[in-house]
């Protein structure tokens, strides 16, 4: 009796380490901030946006959210992080009615500062940093509601 060799194809490795993930997040934030910073404020400049399946394939706009929505990545990891940021920005638009692009720029700066803080303080974990931010937000919210306290 002849033995048959069954080849089992192994799954593609789809796990990346924390350092690579932080780089991807930083790259996406940098790309989005660079794209939309020029659309913020009363002196905002026009940006050309490509929308290949739209009625007009290239059009100028000052709307940072429209600029951000017409961006995409070929890499799955980059695209996933981009979509998370875009969705959070869209929720800001639903909740406040504005500040979608400002929220991305502020989140980029916050991410930079927290990453440096965690990097410089080896005894603080990302979860610990989140707890610090939660307490800070609670104190700030309390102060803004009643500044006399």
PDB file of C-alpha atoms in Angstrom:
ATOM      1  CA  UNK A   1       0.000   0.000   0.000  1.00  0.00           C
ATOM      2  CA  UNK A   2       1.375   3.364  -1.034  1.00  0.00           C
ATOM      3  CA  UNK A   3       1.426   6.142   1.548  1.00  0.00           C
ATOM      4  CA  UNK A   4      -0.065   9.398   0.352  1.00  0.00           C
ATOM      5  CA  UNK A   5       1.390  12.629   1.449  1.00  0.00           C
ATOM      6  CA  UNK A   6      -1.175  15.207   2.234  1.00  0.00           C
ATOM      7  CA  UNK A   7       0.107  18.743   2.033  1.00  0.00           C
ATOM      8  CA  UNK A   8      -1.490  21.097   4.443  1.00  0.00           C
ATOM      9  CA  UNK A   9      -1.169  24.730   3.488  1.00  0.00           C
ATOM     10  CA  UNK A  10      -0.382  26.809   6.494  1.00  0.00           C
ATOM     11  CA  UNK A  11      -2.317  29.959   7.138  1.00  0.00           C
ATOM     12  CA  UNK A  12      -0.659  33.199   6.268  1.00  0.00           C
ATOM     13  CA  UNK A  13       0.716  34.893   9.365  1.00  0.00           C
ATOM     14  CA  UNK A  14      -1.643  37.743  10.133  1.00  0.00           C
ATOM     15  CA  UNK A  15      -0.377  38.853  13.501  1.00  0.00           C
ATOM     16  CA  UNK A  16       1.842  41.881  13.848  1.00  0.00           C
ATOM     17  CA  UNK A  17       3.723  43.036  16.914  1.00  0.00           C
ATOM     18  CA  UNK A  18       3.016  46.164  18.940  1.00  0.00           C
ATOM     19  CA  UNK A  19       5.918  48.137  17.513  1.00  0.00           C
ATOM     20  CA  UNK A  20       4.736  47.586  13.930  1.00  0.00           C
ATOM     21  CA  UNK A  21       1.171  48.446  14.940  1.00  0.00           C
ATOM     22  CA  UNK A  22       2.265  51.720  16.542  1.00  0.00           C
ATOM     23  CA  UNK A  23       4.134  52.591  13.323  1.00  0.00           C
ATOM     24  CA  UNK A  24       1.042  51.885  11.214  1.00  0.00           C
ATOM     25  CA  UNK A  25      -1.167  54.011  13.478  1.00  0.00           C
ATOM     26  CA  UNK A  26       1.366  56.844  13.402  1.00  0.00           C
ATOM     27  CA  UNK A  27       1.722  56.641   9.605  1.00  0.00           C
ATOM     28  CA  UNK A  28      -2.053  56.786   9.079  1.00  0.00           C
ATOM     29  CA  UNK A  29      -2.445  59.712  11.488  1.00  0.00           C
ATOM     30  CA  UNK A  30       0.416  61.544   9.754  1.00  0.00           C
ATOM     31  CA  UNK A  31      -1.114  60.961   6.314  1.00  0.00           C
ATOM     32  CA  UNK A  32      -4.575  62.113   7.376  1.00  0.00           C
ATOM     33  CA  UNK A  33      -3.276  65.136   9.290  1.00  0.00           C
ATOM     34  CA  UNK A  34      -1.136  66.217   6.343  1.00  0.00           C
ATOM     35  CA  UNK A  35      -4.097  65.886   3.969  1.00  0.00           C
ATOM     36  CA  UNK A  36      -6.686  67.698   6.030  1.00  0.00           C
ATOM     37  CA  UNK A  37      -4.694  70.378   7.875  1.00  0.00           C
ATOM     38  CA  UNK A  38      -4.838  72.625   4.830  1.00  0.00           C
ATOM     39  CA  UNK A  39      -8.671  72.472   4.898  1.00  0.00           C
ATOM     40  CA  UNK A  40      -9.067  73.705   8.483  1.00  0.00           C
ATOM     41  CA  UNK A  41     -10.117  77.219   9.390  1.00  0.00           C
ATOM     42  CA  UNK A  42     -11.493  80.256   7.621  1.00  0.00           C
ATOM     43  CA  UNK A  43      -8.411  80.622   5.412  1.00  0.00           C
ATOM     44  CA  UNK A  44      -8.539  77.019   4.262  1.00  0.00           C
ATOM     45  CA  UNK A  45      -7.212  76.157   0.858  1.00  0.00           C
ATOM     46  CA  UNK A  46      -8.801  74.073  -1.857  1.00  0.00           C
ATOM     47  CA  UNK A  47      -7.714  70.471  -2.202  1.00  0.00           C
ATOM     48  CA  UNK A  48      -8.157  68.366  -5.307  1.00  0.00           C
ATOM     49  CA  UNK A  49      -9.995  65.127  -4.594  1.00  0.00           C
ATOM     50  CA  UNK A  50     -10.262  62.179  -6.929  1.00  0.00           C
ATOM     51  CA  UNK A  51     -13.465  60.198  -6.978  1.00  0.00           C
ATOM     52  CA  UNK A  52     -13.048  57.738  -9.865  1.00  0.00           C
ATOM     53  CA  UNK A  53     -16.667  56.535  -9.875  1.00  0.00           C
ATOM     54  CA  UNK A  54     -18.255  59.940  -9.326  1.00  0.00           C
ATOM     55  CA  UNK A  55     -19.858  62.135 -11.961  1.00  0.00           C
ATOM     56  CA  UNK A  56     -16.782  64.374 -11.862  1.00  0.00           C
ATOM     57  CA  UNK A  57     -13.594  62.305 -11.338  1.00  0.00           C
ATOM     58  CA  UNK A  58     -11.530  65.210  -9.935  1.00  0.00           C
ATOM     59  CA  UNK A  59     -12.981  68.147  -8.025  1.00  0.00           C
ATOM     60  CA  UNK A  60     -11.732  70.880  -5.655  1.00  0.00           C
ATOM     61  CA  UNK A  61     -13.040  71.071  -2.103  1.00  0.00           C
ATOM     62  CA  UNK A  62     -12.361  72.775   1.222  1.00  0.00           C
ATOM     63  CA  UNK A  63     -14.230  70.071   3.130  1.00  0.00           C
ATOM     64  CA  UNK A  64     -11.676  68.058   5.095  1.00  0.00           C
ATOM     65  CA  UNK A  65     -14.155  65.265   5.808  1.00  0.00           C
ATOM     66  CA  UNK A  66     -14.762  64.811   2.081  1.00  0.00           C
ATOM     67  CA  UNK A  67     -10.995  64.738   1.532  1.00  0.00           C
ATOM     68  CA  UNK A  68     -10.624  62.134   4.262  1.00  0.00           C
ATOM     69  CA  UNK A  69     -13.504  59.992   2.939  1.00  0.00           C
ATOM     70  CA  UNK A  70     -11.934  59.762  -0.511  1.00  0.00           C
ATOM     71  CA  UNK A  71      -8.676  58.301   0.753  1.00  0.00           C
ATOM     72  CA  UNK A  72      -7.743  54.628   0.767  1.00  0.00           C
ATOM     73  CA  UNK A  73      -4.811  52.301   1.355  1.00  0.00           C
ATOM     74  CA  UNK A  74      -3.788  49.142  -0.480  1.00  0.00           C
ATOM     75  CA  UNK A  75      -2.518  47.536   2.731  1.00  0.00           C
ATOM     76  CA  UNK A  76      -5.155  45.823   4.920  1.00  0.00           C
ATOM     77  CA  UNK A  77      -3.639  46.980   8.234  1.00  0.00           C
ATOM     78  CA  UNK A  78      -3.327  50.608   7.127  1.00  0.00           C
ATOM     79  CA  UNK A  79      -6.843  50.544   5.659  1.00  0.00           C
ATOM     80  CA  UNK A  80      -8.273  49.116   8.892  1.00  0.00           C
ATOM     81  CA  UNK A  81      -6.703  51.838  11.073  1.00  0.00           C
ATOM     82  CA  UNK A  82      -7.767  54.475   8.551  1.00  0.00           C
ATOM     83  CA  UNK A  83     -11.381  53.271   8.658  1.00  0.00           C
ATOM     84  CA  UNK A  84     -11.429  53.357  12.457  1.00  0.00           C
ATOM     85  CA  UNK A  85     -10.186  56.955  12.481  1.00  0.00           C
ATOM     86  CA  UNK A  86     -12.603  57.923   9.702  1.00  0.00           C
ATOM     87  CA  UNK A  87     -15.553  56.344  11.531  1.00  0.00           C
ATOM     88  CA  UNK A  88     -14.705  58.083  14.807  1.00  0.00           C
ATOM     89  CA  UNK A  89     -14.445  61.362  12.923  1.00  0.00           C
ATOM     90  CA  UNK A  90     -17.829  60.666  11.310  1.00  0.00           C
ATOM     91  CA  UNK A  91     -19.363  60.071  14.732  1.00  0.00           C
ATOM     92  CA  UNK A  92     -17.958  63.418  15.838  1.00  0.00           C
ATOM     93  CA  UNK A  93     -19.774  64.950  12.885  1.00  0.00           C
ATOM     94  CA  UNK A  94     -23.039  63.222  13.881  1.00  0.00           C
ATOM     95  CA  UNK A  95     -22.706  64.259  17.539  1.00  0.00           C
ATOM     96  CA  UNK A  96     -21.428  67.822  17.112  1.00  0.00           C
ATOM     97  CA  UNK A  97     -22.277  68.618  13.502  1.00  0.00           C
ATOM     98  CA  UNK A  98     -18.749  69.817  12.855  1.00  0.00           C
ATOM     99  CA  UNK A  99     -15.100  69.427  13.889  1.00  0.00           C
ATOM    100  CA  UNK A 100     -14.494  66.203  12.001  1.00  0.00           C
ATOM    101  CA  UNK A 101     -11.114  67.244  10.678  1.00  0.00           C
ATOM    102  CA  UNK A 102     -10.103  69.059  13.850  1.00  0.00           C
ATOM    103  CA  UNK A 103     -10.777  65.901  15.823  1.00  0.00           C
ATOM    104  CA  UNK A 104      -8.329  63.963  13.635  1.00  0.00           C
ATOM    105  CA  UNK A 105      -5.581  66.553  14.073  1.00  0.00           C
ATOM    106  CA  UNK A 106      -6.179  66.673  17.846  1.00  0.00           C
ATOM    107  CA  UNK A 107      -6.236  62.867  18.074  1.00  0.00           C
ATOM    108  CA  UNK A 108      -2.964  62.717  16.127  1.00  0.00           C
ATOM    109  CA  UNK A 109      -1.311  65.075  18.601  1.00  0.00           C
ATOM    110  CA  UNK A 110      -2.784  63.204  21.566  1.00  0.00           C
ATOM    111  CA  UNK A 111      -1.526  59.889  20.162  1.00  0.00           C
ATOM    112  CA  UNK A 112       1.984  61.353  19.707  1.00  0.00           C
ATOM    113  CA  UNK A 113       2.076  62.680  23.249  1.00  0.00           C
ATOM    114  CA  UNK A 114       0.746  59.467  24.821  1.00  0.00           C
ATOM    115  CA  UNK A 115       3.156  57.323  22.798  1.00  0.00           C
ATOM    116  CA  UNK A 116       6.099  59.452  23.971  1.00  0.00           C
ATOM    117  CA  UNK A 117       4.828  59.368  27.546  1.00  0.00           C
ATOM    118  CA  UNK A 118       4.510  55.580  27.538  1.00  0.00           C
ATOM    119  CA  UNK A 119       7.905  55.247  25.843  1.00  0.00           C
ATOM    120  CA  UNK A 120       9.599  57.501  28.424  1.00  0.00           C
ATOM    121  CA  UNK A 121       7.890  55.894  31.426  1.00  0.00           C
ATOM    122  CA  UNK A 122       8.576  52.177  31.182  1.00  0.00           C
ATOM    123  CA  UNK A 123       6.446  51.387  34.243  1.00  0.00           C
ATOM    124  CA  UNK A 124       3.279  52.790  32.569  1.00  0.00           C
ATOM    125  CA  UNK A 125       1.344  50.453  30.305  1.00  0.00           C
ATOM    126  CA  UNK A 126      -1.039  51.658  27.583  1.00  0.00           C
ATOM    127  CA  UNK A 127      -3.904  50.592  29.855  1.00  0.00           C
ATOM    128  CA  UNK A 128      -2.426  52.655  32.699  1.00  0.00           C
ATOM    129  CA  UNK A 129      -2.148  55.646  30.375  1.00  0.00           C
ATOM    130  CA  UNK A 130      -5.801  55.199  29.440  1.00  0.00           C
ATOM    131  CA  UNK A 131      -6.737  55.220  33.125  1.00  0.00           C
ATOM    132  CA  UNK A 132      -4.783  58.468  33.579  1.00  0.00           C
ATOM    133  CA  UNK A 133      -6.639  59.984  30.611  1.00  0.00           C
ATOM    134  CA  UNK A 134     -10.010  58.820  32.001  1.00  0.00           C
ATOM    135  CA  UNK A 135      -9.349  60.445  35.383  1.00  0.00           C
ATOM    136  CA  UNK A 136      -8.088  63.628  33.690  1.00  0.00           C
ATOM    137  CA  UNK A 137     -11.201  63.763  31.519  1.00  0.00           C
ATOM    138  CA  UNK A 138     -13.426  63.286  34.554  1.00  0.00           C
ATOM    139  CA  UNK A 139     -11.714  66.132  36.449  1.00  0.00           C
ATOM    140  CA  UNK A 140     -11.787  68.423  33.407  1.00  0.00           C
ATOM    141  CA  UNK A 141     -15.470  67.691  32.725  1.00  0.00           C
ATOM    142  CA  UNK A 142     -16.327  68.398  36.351  1.00  0.00           C
ATOM    143  CA  UNK A 143     -14.412  71.691  36.220  1.00  0.00           C
ATOM    144  CA  UNK A 144     -16.014  72.797  32.967  1.00  0.00           C
ATOM    145  CA  UNK A 145     -19.499  72.116  34.339  1.00  0.00           C
ATOM    146  CA  UNK A 146     -18.818  74.117  37.519  1.00  0.00           C
ATOM    147  CA  UNK A 147     -15.604  76.214  37.433  1.00  0.00           C
ATOM    148  CA  UNK A 148     -16.188  77.565  40.951  1.00  0.00           C
ATOM    149  CA  UNK A 149     -15.220  74.223  42.570  1.00  0.00           C
TER     150      UNK A 149
END
